[in-house]
Amino acid sequence: MLKTDILIIGSGISGLFFAMKTAKKRPDLSIVIMTKETAKNTNTQLAQGGIAVVTDLIKDSFNKHIHDTLRSGGGLCDKEVVNMVIKQAPERLQELIEIGASFDKNEKGQWDLGLEGGHSQHRILHHKDSSGQEIEQKLLKIIKKMPNIELLENHMVIDLNTETKKAKTTCTGAFFFEKKHNRIKYIRARTIVLCTGGCGQLFENTTNPKIATGDGLAIAARAGAEIVDMQYIQFHPTALFTGKENPLFLISEAVRGFGAHIVNDEGKRFLFKYDIRGELATRDMVSSAISKELQLSGKNHVYLDCRHLDQKAFANQFPVITAHCNELGIYPEKDLIPVVPAAHYQCGGIKVDQNGVTTIKNLYAIGECARTGLHGKNRLASNSLLEGLVFAHQASENVDKTIAEFIFSSQILIPKFPKAHNADDYLAFEVLKKELQKLVTTFYTSEERDAELAFQKIKDLHNYAVSLTEAHEITIPFIEFSNMIAASLLIIKQCKAAADQKIC
């Protein structure tokens, strides 16, 4: 049995920033970071746009950023949280700069601030179009040098262990699958921090990597944590359409902020029919407008038109996007770029307070898996990395104050799991995943949602998955699929509840 003071599940910006800050402040604490694949396989690594931070107090202000965030959230943001996050942003940014994270500057040596949909001012700090990768690399470099942090890659958490006394549930550890030796093990921890990202892989079209299967949601829900607002899944309007399977390559919001237009099959702009901000409307508005246009035209994608832009400046600003398009035979200087809305961000999730504390004692959730109240029903572009930084800071400060309260119990009951086995059942579960993705996508995008029918179909899929593991063995594909089932049911249940209350 392993033992640590702090167990962090996930290795994106939230988990790494929390680990770094906590390890620096409390070198006496042991910290384990556990991730189901390699540490770099995260949504953070794929983030292109950057971080929204008010740095120019002459043209911009905290109040403007707060207003933009509240407007994007459709009236469902927590105003206190919005105020806290945006006012902390400059300090958290400085911490990234101090560890070597680089952000672009203009010829005058000033921040080259980008403009994205829903923002009233240029305020996006970026590293070309690979901002997340820049941050992830710098954080990992620091983490790997810290003696009180152990990074365990290819270790997938299966479930949390909890104890309930006097009607209060406390998280005491986690069961995990060690891929190298095909075995299930247990780790005790005084504090557990979920930084597991979202659930984009529940949908047919998504920008999320294959690992985004709602693991944190599922294990938190099974442990009894409160999950809220799962009816709010954000679709990014401009994922590159190639006709191939997900994940789809993202064409950053910043491309439209740079001046690109969205046009239909006839080469005509249409967004102003739906919102006076046109290409710079919020993601929900642009995605909705594209979907309506596709319904009218019968086509399966629209286009980004970059042909009128300064091509040298475009290639310099977006080298990753330019290179990826070129590899597919698409040249932005002369070709239209086919795009389609795709599931991108989970705005709801595990309910937490301003310190990232869940409804279970000693269990925290940070980043996309958490519902902090910052985003409301629709996240403002480039607020996600910022949220991860601020809540990692908040959680770290809170853990420092409270971790001494927890003492390991002398006895622990560990349930018996079936034998772990790295079986060759990948293809069977890939078929089941595609069925589930089709089902969830159809339900979520339909105007008339039949929740009862969706519930039954999902349960049928789960029953069939269970039948594939009747040899009493647990496999990684089965664990992931079970988590996807749990996350799907949460979405459908909360969509139905919201519809019944007429708030969705």
XYZ file of C-alpha atoms in Angstrom:
504
model
C 0.000 0.000 0.000
C 1.347 3.420 -0.993
C 1.020 6.482 1.197
C 1.364 10.211 0.493
C 0.292 13.506 1.992
C -1.225 14.834 -1.238
C -2.444 12.910 -4.279
C -3.022 14.937 -7.450
C -4.923 13.185 -10.232
C -4.132 14.820 -13.566
C -1.167 16.713 -15.023
C -2.596 19.765 -16.783
C -2.107 23.372 -15.721
C -4.263 23.014 -12.593
C -2.511 19.953 -11.200
C 1.017 21.079 -12.026
C 0.580 24.644 -10.747
C -0.998 23.356 -7.527
C 1.848 20.865 -7.073
C 4.538 23.475 -7.687
C 3.085 26.038 -5.289
C 2.368 23.507 -2.555
C 5.766 21.820 -2.825
C 7.545 25.177 -2.556
C 5.551 26.296 0.461
C 5.495 22.918 2.216
C 8.664 20.939 1.427
C 7.746 18.704 4.368
C 4.751 17.284 2.484
C 4.991 14.350 0.066
C 3.123 14.870 -3.209
C 2.201 12.288 -5.850
C 0.937 13.313 -9.288
C -0.857 10.455 -11.003
C -1.862 10.568 -14.672
C -3.422 7.824 -16.783
C -1.111 8.355 -19.761
C 1.973 10.542 -20.206
C 2.119 13.803 -18.291
C 1.973 15.867 -21.491
C -1.230 14.242 -22.746
C -3.622 16.939 -21.500
C -6.048 19.574 -22.738
C -3.583 22.193 -21.485
C -1.013 20.939 -23.981
C -3.509 21.607 -26.803
C -4.566 25.100 -25.681
C -3.740 27.569 -28.443
C -5.205 30.967 -27.595
C -3.634 31.960 -24.292
C -4.586 33.536 -20.976
C -6.989 36.443 -20.528
C -5.363 38.954 -18.164
C -5.881 42.693 -17.739
C -2.402 44.195 -18.192
C -3.179 47.544 -19.847
C -5.044 49.633 -17.270
C -5.281 52.590 -19.674
C -7.321 50.875 -22.391
C -8.625 47.990 -20.296
C -9.856 47.416 -16.745
C -10.855 44.654 -14.353
C -14.450 45.844 -14.615
C -14.431 45.382 -18.402
C -13.096 41.832 -18.114
C -15.631 41.093 -15.384
C -18.441 42.462 -17.559
C -17.339 40.380 -20.560
C -17.179 37.222 -18.428
C -20.621 37.781 -16.898
C -22.152 38.531 -20.289
C -20.671 35.398 -21.826
C -21.956 33.302 -18.910
C -25.560 34.206 -19.643
C -26.351 35.479 -16.162
C -25.331 32.234 -14.438
C -21.834 33.151 -13.242
C -20.977 33.549 -9.573
C -20.080 37.253 -9.402
C -17.819 36.850 -6.369
C -15.831 34.130 -8.122
C -15.571 36.169 -11.326
C -14.315 39.151 -9.347
C -11.756 37.023 -7.469
C -10.355 35.269 -10.543
C -9.974 38.353 -12.719
C -8.379 40.485 -10.011
C -5.888 37.717 -9.153
C -4.907 37.227 -12.792
C -1.885 39.593 -12.952
C -0.283 37.979 -9.883
C -0.764 34.439 -11.219
C 0.613 35.532 -14.608
C 3.728 36.890 -12.916
C 4.297 33.511 -11.268
C 4.315 31.843 -14.691
C 6.756 34.410 -16.025
C 9.049 33.816 -13.040
C 9.383 30.112 -13.921
C 10.278 30.967 -17.514
C 6.965 30.890 -19.384
C 7.290 33.116 -22.442
C 4.547 35.265 -23.964
C 4.790 37.231 -27.195
C 5.687 40.913 -27.285
C 5.409 43.476 -30.079
C 8.177 45.565 -31.638
C 7.934 48.070 -28.780
C 8.563 45.367 -26.190
C 4.973 45.489 -24.959
C 2.665 42.487 -24.609
C 1.237 41.470 -27.989
C -2.301 41.170 -26.688
C -4.765 39.133 -28.737
C -8.490 39.723 -29.212
C -10.983 36.856 -29.003
C -14.736 36.382 -29.192
C -16.705 37.995 -26.376
C -13.831 40.242 -25.251
C -14.285 44.005 -25.519
C -10.526 44.638 -25.433
C -7.273 43.055 -26.544
C -6.170 41.172 -23.386
C -5.031 37.672 -24.401
C -1.404 36.865 -23.621
C -0.140 34.095 -25.873
C 2.899 32.164 -27.032
C 2.224 32.109 -30.789
C -0.597 29.539 -31.128
C 0.858 27.026 -28.657
C 0.347 28.816 -25.347
C -0.744 25.742 -23.410
C 2.259 23.743 -24.563
C 4.602 26.521 -23.442
C 3.060 26.607 -19.960
C 2.889 22.813 -19.632
C 6.556 22.390 -20.563
C 7.774 25.024 -18.127
C 5.707 23.619 -15.254
C 6.827 20.037 -15.929
C 10.453 21.143 -16.002
C 10.072 22.654 -12.524
C 8.020 19.740 -11.158
C 10.576 17.119 -12.174
C 13.275 18.910 -10.159
C 11.296 19.099 -6.912
C 12.382 16.361 -4.467
C 9.044 16.042 -2.662
C 7.023 15.437 -5.852
C 6.697 12.014 -7.489
C 5.196 11.844 -10.984
C 3.515 8.525 -11.825
C 2.608 8.233 -15.498
C 0.380 5.474 -16.910
C -1.444 5.061 -13.603
C -5.222 5.315 -13.984
C -7.344 6.049 -10.917
C -10.381 3.761 -10.724
C -12.212 5.006 -7.647
C -11.833 7.017 -4.468
C -11.989 5.486 -1.023
C -14.158 7.272 1.532
C -15.135 6.942 5.173
C -18.398 8.235 6.625
C -18.683 9.216 10.266
C -21.495 11.256 11.814
C -22.995 11.864 8.346
C -19.724 13.418 7.108
C -17.904 11.748 4.223
C -14.119 11.992 4.087
C -11.884 10.970 1.191
C -8.933 8.888 2.379
C -7.292 7.535 -0.764
C -7.702 6.077 -4.221
C -7.565 2.764 -6.094
C -5.616 2.812 -9.317
C -4.609 0.610 -12.230
C -0.850 0.307 -12.678
C -0.532 -0.351 -16.403
C 3.057 -1.601 -16.414
C 2.323 -4.549 -14.122
C -1.405 -4.934 -14.875
C -2.431 -4.686 -11.266
C -4.744 -2.663 -9.058
C -3.168 -0.901 -6.090
C -4.247 1.462 -3.347
C -2.746 4.767 -2.223
C -3.645 6.515 1.016
C -3.619 10.311 1.033
C -4.456 13.097 3.443
C -5.656 15.297 0.576
C -6.825 14.301 -2.923
C -6.989 16.851 -5.749
C -8.907 16.035 -8.939
C -7.487 17.811 -12.004
C -8.829 15.382 -14.600
C -10.172 17.716 -17.288
C -13.452 17.379 -19.143
C -15.577 14.897 -21.054
C -15.367 15.972 -24.705
C -14.954 12.367 -25.855
C -18.660 11.808 -25.156
C -19.366 13.585 -28.454
C -18.787 12.624 -32.087
C -17.011 15.904 -32.846
C -14.651 17.205 -30.165
C -11.384 19.083 -29.855
C -10.531 17.122 -26.690
C -7.878 14.377 -26.690
C -8.791 10.696 -26.355
C -8.156 10.814 -22.609
C -11.028 13.281 -21.968
C -13.543 10.640 -20.894
C -15.031 12.290 -17.802
C -12.984 10.230 -15.339
C -12.951 12.827 -12.568
C -16.686 13.402 -12.838
C -17.415 9.698 -12.635
C -15.197 8.861 -9.679
C -16.335 11.961 -7.768
C -19.990 11.130 -8.393
C -19.501 7.525 -7.274
C -17.887 8.821 -4.083
C -20.934 10.995 -3.426
C -19.665 14.439 -4.463
C -22.235 16.891 -5.789
C -22.158 17.414 -9.578
C -23.928 20.445 -11.080
C -24.622 22.254 -14.372
C -23.633 19.388 -16.662
C -26.241 20.603 -19.156
C -23.766 23.305 -20.178
C -21.274 21.891 -22.675
C -19.506 24.504 -24.769
C -19.013 23.892 -28.485
C -16.090 25.655 -30.144
C -17.267 27.076 -33.488
C -14.129 26.440 -35.524
C -12.735 22.922 -35.371
C -11.011 21.855 -38.580
C -13.356 19.666 -40.624
C -11.646 16.811 -42.469
C -14.316 14.115 -42.348
C -12.115 12.046 -40.040
C -12.760 10.911 -36.467
C -12.170 12.998 -33.383
C -10.311 14.662 -31.892
C -10.634 17.469 -34.396
C -7.831 19.991 -34.731
C -8.764 23.345 -33.210
C -8.565 26.577 -35.173
C -8.065 29.108 -32.399
C -10.531 31.844 -31.511
C -7.590 34.187 -31.984
C -7.707 33.621 -35.760
C -11.035 35.455 -35.885
C -9.647 38.086 -33.534
C -6.848 38.497 -36.087
C -9.479 39.319 -38.719
C -10.590 36.042 -40.332
C -14.186 35.742 -41.548
C -16.612 32.835 -41.327
C -18.390 32.219 -44.629
C -20.906 29.737 -45.993
C -20.654 27.450 -49.010
C -21.299 30.440 -51.269
C -18.436 32.389 -49.736
C -20.765 34.832 -47.969
C -20.503 36.016 -44.369
C -23.644 35.283 -42.337
C -22.915 35.759 -38.632
C -24.213 39.331 -38.487
C -27.702 37.956 -39.148
C -27.536 36.364 -35.704
C -25.371 38.713 -33.607
C -24.139 42.268 -34.200
C -20.648 41.240 -33.051
C -20.287 38.882 -36.009
C -17.104 36.801 -35.819
C -16.308 38.285 -32.404
C -19.482 37.090 -30.712
C -19.161 34.531 -27.909
C -18.618 30.871 -28.734
C -22.171 29.802 -27.975
C -23.591 32.442 -30.320
C -21.184 31.660 -33.182
C -21.637 27.891 -32.840
C -25.420 28.283 -32.778
C -25.354 30.509 -35.863
C -23.190 28.011 -37.752
C -25.496 25.140 -36.797
C -28.529 27.075 -38.060
C -26.743 27.922 -41.298
C -25.844 24.260 -41.836
C -29.454 23.220 -41.250
C -30.588 25.713 -43.874
C -27.942 24.729 -46.426
C -27.843 20.989 -45.820
C -24.029 21.156 -45.769
C -21.795 19.631 -43.101
C -19.327 22.494 -42.612
C -18.662 26.193 -43.188
C -15.357 27.964 -43.831
C -12.824 30.308 -42.277
C -11.624 32.851 -44.818
C -8.114 34.131 -44.120
C -7.224 35.074 -47.688
C -7.522 38.838 -47.121
C -5.109 38.855 -44.171
C -1.414 39.733 -44.088
C -0.107 36.232 -44.778
C 3.386 36.775 -43.400
C 1.943 38.094 -40.137
C -0.625 35.282 -40.055
C 2.003 32.561 -40.468
C 4.154 34.176 -37.782
C 1.245 34.480 -35.348
C -0.183 31.012 -36.025
C 2.689 28.715 -37.059
C 1.105 25.524 -35.679
C -2.237 26.146 -37.396
C -0.533 27.113 -40.658
C 1.696 24.015 -40.635
C -1.193 21.670 -39.822
C -3.340 23.096 -42.613
C -0.437 22.884 -45.060
C 0.069 19.201 -44.201
C -3.523 18.611 -45.323
C -3.046 20.570 -48.536
C -4.881 23.633 -47.224
C -3.092 26.954 -47.733
C -4.774 29.828 -45.826
C -3.401 32.438 -48.229
C -5.451 30.966 -51.090
C -7.824 28.329 -49.673
C -10.881 28.475 -47.460
C -10.449 26.444 -44.259
C -13.365 24.022 -43.611
C -14.614 24.230 -40.014
C -17.419 22.822 -37.879
C -18.553 23.308 -34.247
C -17.179 20.669 -31.869
C -17.571 19.869 -28.171
C -14.807 21.802 -26.473
C -15.369 22.614 -22.809
C -17.400 21.363 -19.871
C -18.777 24.411 -18.022
C -20.397 22.389 -15.228
C -18.827 19.685 -13.113
C -17.861 18.853 -9.547
C -19.272 21.546 -7.278
C -16.544 23.437 -5.396
C -16.216 26.549 -3.265
C -13.754 29.408 -3.793
C -10.928 27.198 -2.503
C -11.658 24.273 -4.799
C -13.149 22.244 -1.941
C -15.833 19.733 -2.968
C -18.743 18.501 -0.868
C -16.501 15.655 0.402
C -13.916 16.414 3.070
C -10.263 16.309 1.918
C -11.338 16.159 -1.750
C -10.583 19.089 -4.053
C -11.362 19.644 -7.731
C -9.623 22.195 -9.952
C -9.821 23.065 -13.640
C -12.311 21.817 -16.191
C -13.593 18.953 -14.038
C -14.786 21.495 -11.450
C -17.775 23.802 -11.497
C -16.417 26.959 -9.875
C -19.080 29.437 -10.958
C -16.682 31.387 -13.195
C -18.137 30.344 -16.542
C -21.895 30.171 -16.053
C -23.504 28.555 -19.090
C -20.777 29.568 -21.555
C -17.059 30.122 -20.925
C -15.429 33.309 -22.172
C -12.479 32.544 -24.452
C -9.091 32.161 -22.706
C -10.584 32.195 -19.206
C -9.931 28.472 -18.676
C -6.153 28.520 -18.158
C -6.674 31.530 -15.904
C -9.252 29.648 -13.839
C -6.850 26.730 -13.447
C -4.101 29.001 -12.131
C -6.261 30.927 -9.679
C -8.037 27.909 -8.220
C -4.762 25.992 -7.954
C -3.467 28.907 -5.886
C -6.617 29.028 -3.765
C -6.565 25.277 -3.147
C -2.865 25.292 -2.296
C -3.369 28.020 0.293
C -6.294 26.140 1.815
C -4.454 22.803 1.947
C -1.570 24.483 3.752
C -3.989 25.637 6.459
C -6.069 22.471 6.808
C -3.976 19.383 6.035
C -2.766 19.092 9.639
C -6.356 18.338 10.663
C -6.249 14.952 8.928
C -4.697 11.952 10.669
C -4.499 8.557 8.958
C -6.795 6.040 10.617
C -5.135 2.901 11.962
C -7.573 0.637 10.126
C -8.858 0.796 6.594
C -11.295 -1.392 4.724
C -10.216 -2.004 1.150
C -12.858 -3.571 -1.091
C -11.862 -6.490 -3.268
C -11.530 -5.653 -6.938
C -11.599 -8.195 -9.746
C -8.278 -9.164 -11.205
C -6.702 -6.474 -13.366
C -5.869 -7.461 -16.906
C -4.518 -5.515 -19.849
C -6.748 -7.418 -22.253
C -6.860 -6.927 -25.983
C -10.450 -5.663 -25.900
C -9.628 -2.213 -27.240
C -11.484 -2.650 -30.536
C -14.660 -3.932 -28.885
C -14.833 -0.912 -26.619
C -13.995 1.474 -29.464
C -17.181 0.287 -31.172
C -19.155 0.842 -27.970
C -17.623 4.311 -27.539
C -18.724 5.323 -31.026
C -22.250 4.154 -30.279
C -22.254 6.169 -27.066
C -20.826 9.260 -28.787
C -23.528 9.098 -31.441
C -26.226 8.682 -28.813
C -25.033 11.574 -26.611
C -24.480 13.874 -29.604
C -27.943 13.167 -30.991
C -29.546 13.777 -27.601
C -27.617 16.950 -26.799
C -28.087 18.613 -30.192
C -31.763 17.709 -30.636
C -34.430 20.340 -30.072
C -36.761 17.697 -28.634
C -34.745 15.621 -26.173
C -36.108 12.212 -25.179
C -34.280 11.655 -21.897
C -36.005 8.387 -21.022
C -35.084 6.814 -24.362
C -31.491 8.043 -24.003
C -31.286 6.638 -20.466
C -32.431 3.222 -21.641
C -30.071 3.079 -24.614
C -27.109 4.054 -22.457
C -27.975 1.438 -19.850
C -28.205 -1.173 -22.613
C -24.711 -0.211 -23.789
C -23.390 -0.479 -20.249
C -24.964 -3.889 -19.719
C -23.329 -5.133 -22.898
C -19.971 -3.731 -21.754
C -20.332 -5.584 -18.452
C -21.003 -8.805 -20.364
C -17.623 -8.402 -22.070
C -15.885 -8.552 -18.690
C -17.650 -11.562 -17.212
C -14.288 -13.221 -16.647
C -14.069 -10.966 -13.558
C -11.211 -8.940 -14.905
C -10.883 -5.160 -15.046
C -9.345 -3.577 -18.124
C -8.490 0.019 -18.986
C -11.038 0.193 -21.859
C -13.770 -1.024 -19.512
C -12.847 1.534 -16.830
C -12.874 4.381 -19.345
C -16.135 3.281 -20.906
C -17.778 2.963 -17.489
C -16.700 6.523 -16.706
C -18.093 7.723 -20.035
C -21.393 6.023 -19.216
C -21.530 7.733 -15.817
C -20.716 11.152 -17.291
C -23.300 10.687 -20.062
C -26.011 9.881 -17.543
C -25.106 13.003 -15.562
C -25.470 15.179 -18.666
C -28.818 13.677 -19.638
C -30.174 13.784 -16.094
C -29.246 17.432 -15.622
C -30.462 18.430 -19.087
C -33.819 16.877 -18.206
C -33.941 18.586 -14.804
C -33.100 21.952 -16.350
C -35.735 21.493 -19.056
C -38.329 20.557 -16.441
C -37.479 23.763 -14.569
C -37.333 25.709 -17.866
C -33.849 27.066 -17.161
C -31.886 25.381 -19.959
